[in-house]
């Protein structure tokens, strides 16, 4: 009997500072820039998933979203404010992914766990504390799938792509933000996949358009003026820039000749363009799947519980798989 009482008191002791399911959990979410089309879809998914989890778990979850508007200094100040107001856990979409140390140290000092997502901290920063996680994707896998979409389509309809029939595919490349883990790696892996598939390619031009539709459109306008219908394919690191290229084409004198475009993310507008045959394909950067992992981690860490088994997790980094969304 004494043993049982002792055991019970020990168990109560070890869970004493854990949140009970009736308590409110306060989660702060910081977005690097809410104007980003993919990030705004992530925000929607996160919001829905937190609401769903609240119902399932029967606990109150207060979620506050902040837009850091492209400034790391603003984001750091927002973190201070959340910590001061006693938030239990933070979900952070870094502005500058190489500058996570300050935020991590703030969290560590106040013992507020952090789930980073989409913009990956460097591994030296990730090892600063064991209550930090990263949720994102494998950029090389994403690029490879873009390459596969191209190959599937090219094998079926070679004449639709190689319009000048020279056996070489002339392409232009819209790259994301310099230094972002998803930009250069996607590009490299996509081109590698196409070449390994036995197709010769020639890069006519490429430029960083910083994930933005407007910049993608601007770059494409310039290339259409310079190369016109010599361009056979547009490869884009994301859908927003691909949609910009699409706009530039439809407003140009080349509106009638169809230039194939491959995007990445699977945002609604791009999926519609794929369905309507205006884009060759896109790759699903699974916002819903990533949001589910972020929410699960936030819930567990916020309640001071162990996150347990999470698919695709290695050293507190979870890479949610992509999927192909192509017409091929
Ligand atoms: C997405 C882009 C987005 C960027 C923001 C990437 O993973 O593909 O669309 O702009 O993340 O960090």
Short mmCIF file of C-alpha atoms and ligand atoms in Angstrom, two decimals:
data_model
loop_
_atom_site.label_atom_id
_atom_site.label_comp_id
_atom_site.label_asym_id
_atom_site.label_seq_id
_atom_site.Cartn_x
_atom_site.Cartn_y
_atom_site.Cartn_z
CA UNK A 1 0.00 0.00 0.00
CA UNK A 2 2.79 2.34 1.04
CA UNK A 3 4.59 1.46 -2.18
CA UNK A 4 1.51 2.34 -4.26
CA UNK A 5 1.07 5.67 -2.49
CA UNK A 6 4.74 6.45 -3.00
CA UNK A 7 4.52 5.53 -6.67
CA UNK A 8 1.41 7.68 -7.14
CA UNK A 9 3.00 10.68 -5.49
CA UNK A 10 6.10 10.24 -7.64
CA UNK A 11 3.97 10.13 -10.80
CA UNK A 12 2.03 13.23 -9.74
CA UNK A 13 5.31 14.92 -8.99
CA UNK A 14 6.70 14.24 -12.43
CA UNK A 15 3.62 15.59 -14.18
CA UNK A 16 2.95 18.44 -11.78
CA UNK A 17 4.15 21.14 -14.15
CA UNK A 18 2.50 19.62 -17.22
CA UNK A 19 -0.61 21.32 -18.61
CA UNK A 20 -3.83 19.45 -17.98
CA UNK A 21 -6.18 19.03 -20.95
CA UNK A 22 -8.57 21.64 -19.53
CA UNK A 23 -5.93 24.36 -19.44
CA UNK A 24 -5.44 26.83 -22.26
CA UNK A 25 -2.45 26.37 -24.56
CA UNK A 26 -1.05 29.57 -26.04
CA UNK A 27 0.75 29.31 -29.35
CA UNK A 28 2.51 32.14 -31.17
CA UNK A 29 3.03 31.75 -34.92
CA UNK A 30 5.44 34.04 -36.77
CA UNK A 31 5.40 34.24 -40.55
CA UNK A 32 8.34 35.66 -42.49
CA UNK A 33 6.01 37.40 -44.93
CA UNK A 34 2.31 36.83 -45.23
CA UNK A 35 2.23 38.14 -48.82
CA UNK A 36 4.05 34.99 -49.92
CA UNK A 37 1.44 32.79 -51.64
CA UNK A 38 2.72 29.50 -50.23
CA UNK A 39 3.06 30.95 -46.72
CA UNK A 40 -0.48 32.28 -46.82
CA UNK A 41 -1.69 28.78 -47.73
CA UNK A 42 0.41 27.38 -44.83
CA UNK A 43 -1.22 29.92 -42.51
CA UNK A 44 -4.68 28.76 -43.55
CA UNK A 45 -3.73 25.10 -43.05
CA UNK A 46 -2.18 25.83 -39.64
CA UNK A 47 -5.26 27.71 -38.54
CA UNK A 48 -7.61 24.91 -39.63
CA UNK A 49 -5.42 22.25 -38.07
CA UNK A 50 -5.20 24.06 -34.71
CA UNK A 51 -9.02 24.36 -34.67
CA UNK A 52 -9.44 20.67 -35.53
CA UNK A 53 -6.93 19.64 -32.85
CA UNK A 54 -8.66 21.81 -30.27
CA UNK A 55 -11.90 19.90 -30.86
CA UNK A 56 -10.20 16.51 -30.91
CA UNK A 57 -8.12 17.10 -27.78
CA UNK A 58 -10.84 18.98 -25.90
CA UNK A 59 -8.41 21.67 -24.78
CA UNK A 60 -8.44 25.39 -25.50
CA UNK A 61 -5.74 26.50 -27.93
CA UNK A 62 -5.21 30.21 -28.48
CA UNK A 63 -3.22 30.84 -31.63
CA UNK A 64 -1.84 34.28 -32.47
CA UNK A 65 -0.36 34.86 -35.93
CA UNK A 66 2.15 37.64 -36.55
CA UNK A 67 3.52 38.78 -39.87
CA UNK A 68 7.23 39.68 -39.60
CA UNK A 69 6.97 41.51 -42.95
CA UNK A 70 10.41 40.46 -44.15
CA UNK A 71 12.32 41.88 -41.18
CA UNK A 72 14.34 39.66 -38.83
CA UNK A 73 14.58 42.52 -36.33
CA UNK A 74 10.77 42.78 -36.24
CA UNK A 75 10.50 39.01 -35.82
CA UNK A 76 12.96 39.04 -32.89
CA UNK A 77 10.88 41.76 -31.21
CA UNK A 78 7.69 39.75 -31.81
CA UNK A 79 9.37 36.75 -30.14
CA UNK A 80 10.20 38.90 -27.09
CA UNK A 81 6.58 40.01 -26.89
CA UNK A 82 5.23 36.43 -27.04
CA UNK A 83 7.68 35.27 -24.37
CA UNK A 84 6.81 38.21 -22.14
CA UNK A 85 3.11 37.41 -22.46
CA UNK A 86 3.76 33.86 -21.27
CA UNK A 87 3.12 31.92 -24.50
CA UNK A 88 3.76 28.17 -24.15
CA UNK A 89 5.27 27.42 -27.55
CA UNK A 90 6.34 29.29 -30.69
CA UNK A 91 6.11 28.24 -34.34
CA UNK A 92 8.61 30.24 -36.36
CA UNK A 93 8.97 30.79 -40.08
CA UNK A 94 12.33 32.58 -39.98
CA UNK A 95 12.98 35.67 -42.07
CA UNK A 96 16.71 35.02 -42.26
CA UNK A 97 17.28 31.31 -41.95
CA UNK A 98 20.94 31.79 -41.08
CA UNK A 99 20.03 33.95 -38.12
CA UNK A 100 18.14 31.58 -35.80
CA UNK A 101 20.62 31.63 -32.89
CA UNK A 102 19.20 34.78 -31.25
CA UNK A 103 15.67 33.36 -31.30
CA UNK A 104 16.79 29.95 -30.05
CA UNK A 105 18.66 31.53 -27.15
CA UNK A 106 15.61 33.60 -26.23
CA UNK A 107 13.43 30.47 -26.22
CA UNK A 108 15.97 28.48 -24.25
CA UNK A 109 16.35 31.18 -21.60
CA UNK A 110 12.58 31.34 -21.07
CA UNK A 111 12.11 27.59 -21.61
CA UNK A 112 9.67 28.15 -24.49
CA UNK A 113 10.05 25.41 -27.14
CA UNK A 114 10.22 26.40 -30.82
CA UNK A 115 8.99 24.64 -33.94
CA UNK A 116 10.64 26.16 -37.02
CA UNK A 117 9.00 25.55 -40.37
CA UNK A 118 9.58 26.15 -44.09
CA UNK A 119 12.78 28.20 -43.68
CA UNK A 120 15.38 25.82 -42.31
CA UNK A 121 17.84 26.92 -39.62
CA UNK A 122 21.42 25.78 -40.25
CA UNK A 123 22.34 22.56 -38.43
CA UNK A 124 24.74 24.28 -36.01
CA UNK A 125 21.78 26.34 -34.76
CA UNK A 126 19.47 23.35 -34.59
CA UNK A 127 21.85 21.67 -32.20
CA UNK A 128 21.84 24.59 -29.73
CA UNK A 129 18.91 23.14 -27.75
CA UNK A 130 16.83 19.96 -27.72
CA UNK A 131 13.46 21.72 -27.53
CA UNK A 132 13.67 22.97 -31.10
CA UNK A 133 12.36 21.19 -34.20
CA UNK A 134 12.21 21.89 -37.91
CA UNK A 135 9.39 20.91 -40.26
CA UNK A 136 9.94 21.22 -44.00
CA UNK A 137 10.67 19.10 -47.04
CA UNK A 138 13.57 17.52 -48.90
CA UNK A 139 14.45 20.08 -51.58
CA UNK A 140 16.33 17.52 -53.69
CA UNK A 141 13.27 15.25 -53.76
CA UNK A 142 11.10 18.18 -54.90
CA UNK A 143 13.45 19.06 -57.76
CA UNK A 144 13.73 15.42 -58.80
CA UNK A 145 9.94 15.17 -59.06
CA UNK A 146 9.86 18.29 -61.26
CA UNK A 147 12.38 16.53 -63.49
CA UNK A 148 10.20 13.41 -63.56
CA UNK A 149 7.15 15.45 -64.59
CA UNK A 150 9.21 16.86 -67.47
CA UNK A 151 10.44 13.44 -68.56
CA UNK A 152 6.98 11.83 -68.40
CA UNK A 153 5.56 14.61 -70.54
CA UNK A 154 8.48 14.80 -72.96
CA UNK A 155 8.40 11.08 -73.63
CA UNK A 156 4.70 11.27 -74.49
CA UNK A 157 4.71 14.52 -76.45
CA UNK A 158 8.28 15.31 -77.62
CA UNK A 159 7.05 17.62 -80.39
CA UNK A 160 5.09 19.76 -77.92
CA UNK A 161 8.31 20.63 -76.12
CA UNK A 162 11.15 20.43 -78.62
CA UNK A 163 9.47 22.83 -81.02
CA UNK A 164 12.55 23.54 -83.15
CA UNK A 165 13.26 19.82 -83.34
CA UNK A 166 16.98 20.16 -82.57
CA UNK A 167 16.88 17.43 -79.92
CA UNK A 168 17.98 19.90 -77.25
CA UNK A 169 15.58 21.56 -74.81
CA UNK A 170 16.12 25.29 -74.46
CA UNK A 171 14.94 26.44 -71.03
CA UNK A 172 14.83 29.45 -68.74
CA UNK A 173 14.96 29.17 -65.02
CA UNK A 174 13.15 31.15 -62.31
CA UNK A 175 14.99 30.74 -59.05
CA UNK A 176 13.71 31.52 -55.54
CA UNK A 177 15.50 33.55 -52.94
CA UNK A 178 19.31 33.30 -52.85
CA UNK A 179 20.44 31.28 -49.83
CA UNK A 180 17.04 29.62 -49.29
CA UNK A 181 17.41 25.85 -48.81
CA UNK A 182 14.69 25.18 -51.40
CA UNK A 183 16.09 27.29 -54.26
CA UNK A 184 19.43 26.11 -55.67
CA UNK A 185 18.92 22.48 -54.56
CA UNK A 186 15.57 22.18 -56.36
CA UNK A 187 17.15 23.59 -59.51
CA UNK A 188 20.18 21.35 -59.40
CA UNK A 189 18.19 18.23 -58.71
CA UNK A 190 15.58 18.95 -61.42
CA UNK A 191 18.20 19.51 -64.14
CA UNK A 192 20.16 16.45 -63.00
CA UNK A 193 17.05 14.28 -63.24
CA UNK A 194 16.29 15.53 -66.78
CA UNK A 195 19.86 14.94 -67.95
CA UNK A 196 19.97 11.49 -66.34
CA UNK A 197 16.74 10.76 -68.18
CA UNK A 198 18.76 11.14 -71.39
CA UNK A 199 17.56 14.58 -72.47
CA UNK A 200 19.98 17.26 -73.53
CA UNK A 201 19.21 20.73 -72.21
CA UNK A 202 20.47 24.24 -72.87
CA UNK A 203 20.00 27.00 -70.33
CA UNK A 204 19.15 30.23 -72.13
CA UNK A 205 18.86 32.31 -68.96
CA UNK A 206 18.12 32.14 -65.27
CA UNK A 207 17.54 34.62 -62.45
CA UNK A 208 16.40 34.92 -58.87
CA UNK A 209 12.82 36.16 -58.69
CA UNK A 210 12.61 35.74 -54.90
CA UNK A 211 9.52 33.49 -54.92
CA UNK A 212 7.39 36.41 -56.17
CA UNK A 213 4.80 36.42 -58.95
CA UNK A 214 5.58 40.03 -59.91
CA UNK A 215 9.31 39.36 -60.21
CA UNK A 216 8.73 36.12 -62.11
CA UNK A 217 6.57 38.06 -64.55
CA UNK A 218 9.18 40.78 -64.97
CA UNK A 219 12.01 38.31 -65.65
CA UNK A 220 9.88 36.39 -68.12
CA UNK A 221 8.91 39.59 -69.97
CA UNK A 222 12.62 40.32 -70.44
CA UNK A 223 13.38 36.80 -71.66
CA UNK A 224 10.45 36.84 -74.08
CA UNK A 225 11.82 40.02 -75.59
CA UNK A 226 15.31 38.54 -75.80
CA UNK A 227 14.58 34.94 -76.85
CA UNK A 228 10.93 34.85 -77.94
CA UNK A 229 9.82 31.39 -79.06
CA UNK A 230 13.34 29.99 -78.70
CA UNK A 231 12.24 29.27 -75.09
CA UNK A 232 10.82 25.75 -74.94
CA UNK A 233 10.40 25.28 -71.20
CA UNK A 234 10.22 27.45 -68.09
CA UNK A 235 11.40 25.74 -64.91
CA UNK A 236 10.37 27.56 -61.76
CA UNK A 237 11.39 26.95 -58.15
CA UNK A 238 7.80 27.75 -57.10
CA UNK A 239 4.28 28.26 -58.43
CA UNK A 240 4.03 31.98 -57.70
CA UNK A 241 6.91 32.76 -60.09
CA UNK A 242 5.53 30.22 -62.60
CA UNK A 243 2.18 32.03 -62.54
CA UNK A 244 4.06 35.28 -63.14
CA UNK A 245 5.72 33.73 -66.20
CA UNK A 246 2.32 32.54 -67.39
CA UNK A 247 0.92 36.06 -67.10
CA UNK A 248 3.90 37.49 -69.00
CA UNK A 249 3.37 34.96 -71.81
CA UNK A 250 -0.35 35.55 -72.13
CA UNK A 251 0.21 39.31 -72.38
CA UNK A 252 3.05 38.98 -74.92
CA UNK A 253 3.11 38.63 -78.69
CA UNK A 254 3.91 34.94 -77.99
CA UNK A 255 0.52 34.34 -76.37
CA UNK A 256 -0.46 31.85 -79.07
CA UNK A 257 2.62 29.68 -78.96
CA UNK A 258 2.49 27.51 -75.91
CA UNK A 259 5.64 27.45 -73.76
CA UNK A 260 5.60 24.69 -71.17
CA UNK A 261 6.00 25.63 -67.49
CA UNK A 262 6.82 23.48 -64.48
CA UNK A 263 6.14 24.86 -61.02
CA UNK A 264 6.40 23.75 -57.43
CA UNK A 265 4.09 23.96 -54.37
CA UNK A 266 0.72 22.89 -55.76
CA UNK A 267 -1.06 26.09 -54.67
CA UNK A 268 -4.67 26.31 -55.86
CA UNK A 269 -4.08 28.68 -58.81
CA UNK A 270 -1.28 26.48 -60.14
CA UNK A 271 -3.33 23.31 -59.79
CA UNK A 272 -6.07 25.02 -61.79
CA UNK A 273 -3.53 26.02 -64.47
CA UNK A 274 -2.34 22.40 -64.65
CA UNK A 275 -5.92 21.12 -64.98
CA UNK A 276 -6.59 23.61 -67.77
CA UNK A 277 -3.40 22.60 -69.58
CA UNK A 278 -1.78 26.03 -69.11
CA UNK A 279 1.04 24.51 -67.06
CA UNK A 280 2.80 21.20 -67.62
CA UNK A 281 2.77 20.38 -63.94
CA UNK A 282 3.66 21.25 -60.40
CA UNK A 283 4.88 19.35 -57.36
CA UNK A 284 2.91 19.27 -54.15
CA UNK A 285 4.81 21.01 -51.35
CA UNK A 286 2.40 19.58 -48.83
CA UNK A 287 1.26 22.58 -46.76
CA UNK A 288 -1.45 20.54 -45.07
CA UNK A 289 0.93 17.70 -44.15
CA UNK A 290 3.54 20.14 -42.83
CA UNK A 291 0.91 22.07 -40.85
CA UNK A 292 -0.25 18.83 -39.23
CA UNK A 293 3.27 18.05 -38.01
CA UNK A 294 3.84 21.63 -36.78
CA UNK A 295 0.55 21.54 -34.84
CA UNK A 296 1.24 18.14 -33.34
CA UNK A 297 4.69 19.23 -32.18
CA UNK A 298 3.34 22.53 -30.82
CA UNK A 299 0.70 20.69 -28.84
CA UNK A 300 3.09 18.15 -27.36
CA UNK A 301 5.94 20.57 -26.62
CA UNK A 302 3.54 23.21 -25.28
CA UNK A 303 2.15 20.62 -22.86
CA UNK A 304 5.69 19.62 -21.95
CA UNK A 305 5.22 16.14 -23.33
CA UNK A 306 7.50 14.05 -25.52
CA UNK A 307 6.46 14.34 -29.22
CA UNK A 308 6.80 10.56 -29.65
CA UNK A 309 7.19 8.84 -33.03
CA UNK A 310 6.81 11.18 -36.00
CA UNK A 311 7.12 9.83 -39.56
CA UNK A 312 10.17 11.05 -41.50
CA UNK A 313 11.88 12.52 -38.43
CA UNK A 314 15.65 12.49 -38.08
CA UNK A 315 17.37 14.44 -35.34
CA UNK A 316 14.38 16.71 -34.71
CA UNK A 317 14.05 17.51 -38.42
CA UNK A 318 10.90 16.29 -40.19
CA UNK A 319 10.81 16.27 -43.99
CA UNK A 320 7.28 15.82 -45.29
CA UNK A 321 7.24 14.05 -48.69
CA UNK A 322 6.25 15.78 -51.95
CA UNK A 323 3.90 14.48 -54.62
CA UNK A 324 3.66 14.97 -58.40
CA UNK A 325 0.77 16.95 -59.88
CA UNK A 326 1.31 16.76 -63.61
CA UNK A 327 -0.63 16.46 -66.82
CA UNK A 328 1.82 13.96 -68.32
C1 LIG B 1 8.08 27.54 -51.30
C2 LIG B 1 7.96 28.93 -51.85
C3 LIG B 1 7.92 29.92 -50.71
C4 LIG B 1 9.14 29.73 -49.83
C5 LIG B 1 9.07 30.65 -48.64
C6 LIG B 1 9.31 27.45 -50.42
O1 LIG B 1 9.39 26.17 -49.87
O2 LIG B 1 8.20 26.63 -52.36
O3 LIG B 1 6.80 29.08 -52.61
O4 LIG B 1 7.91 31.22 -51.25
O5 LIG B 1 9.21 28.40 -49.39
O6 LIG B 1 10.07 30.41 -47.71
#
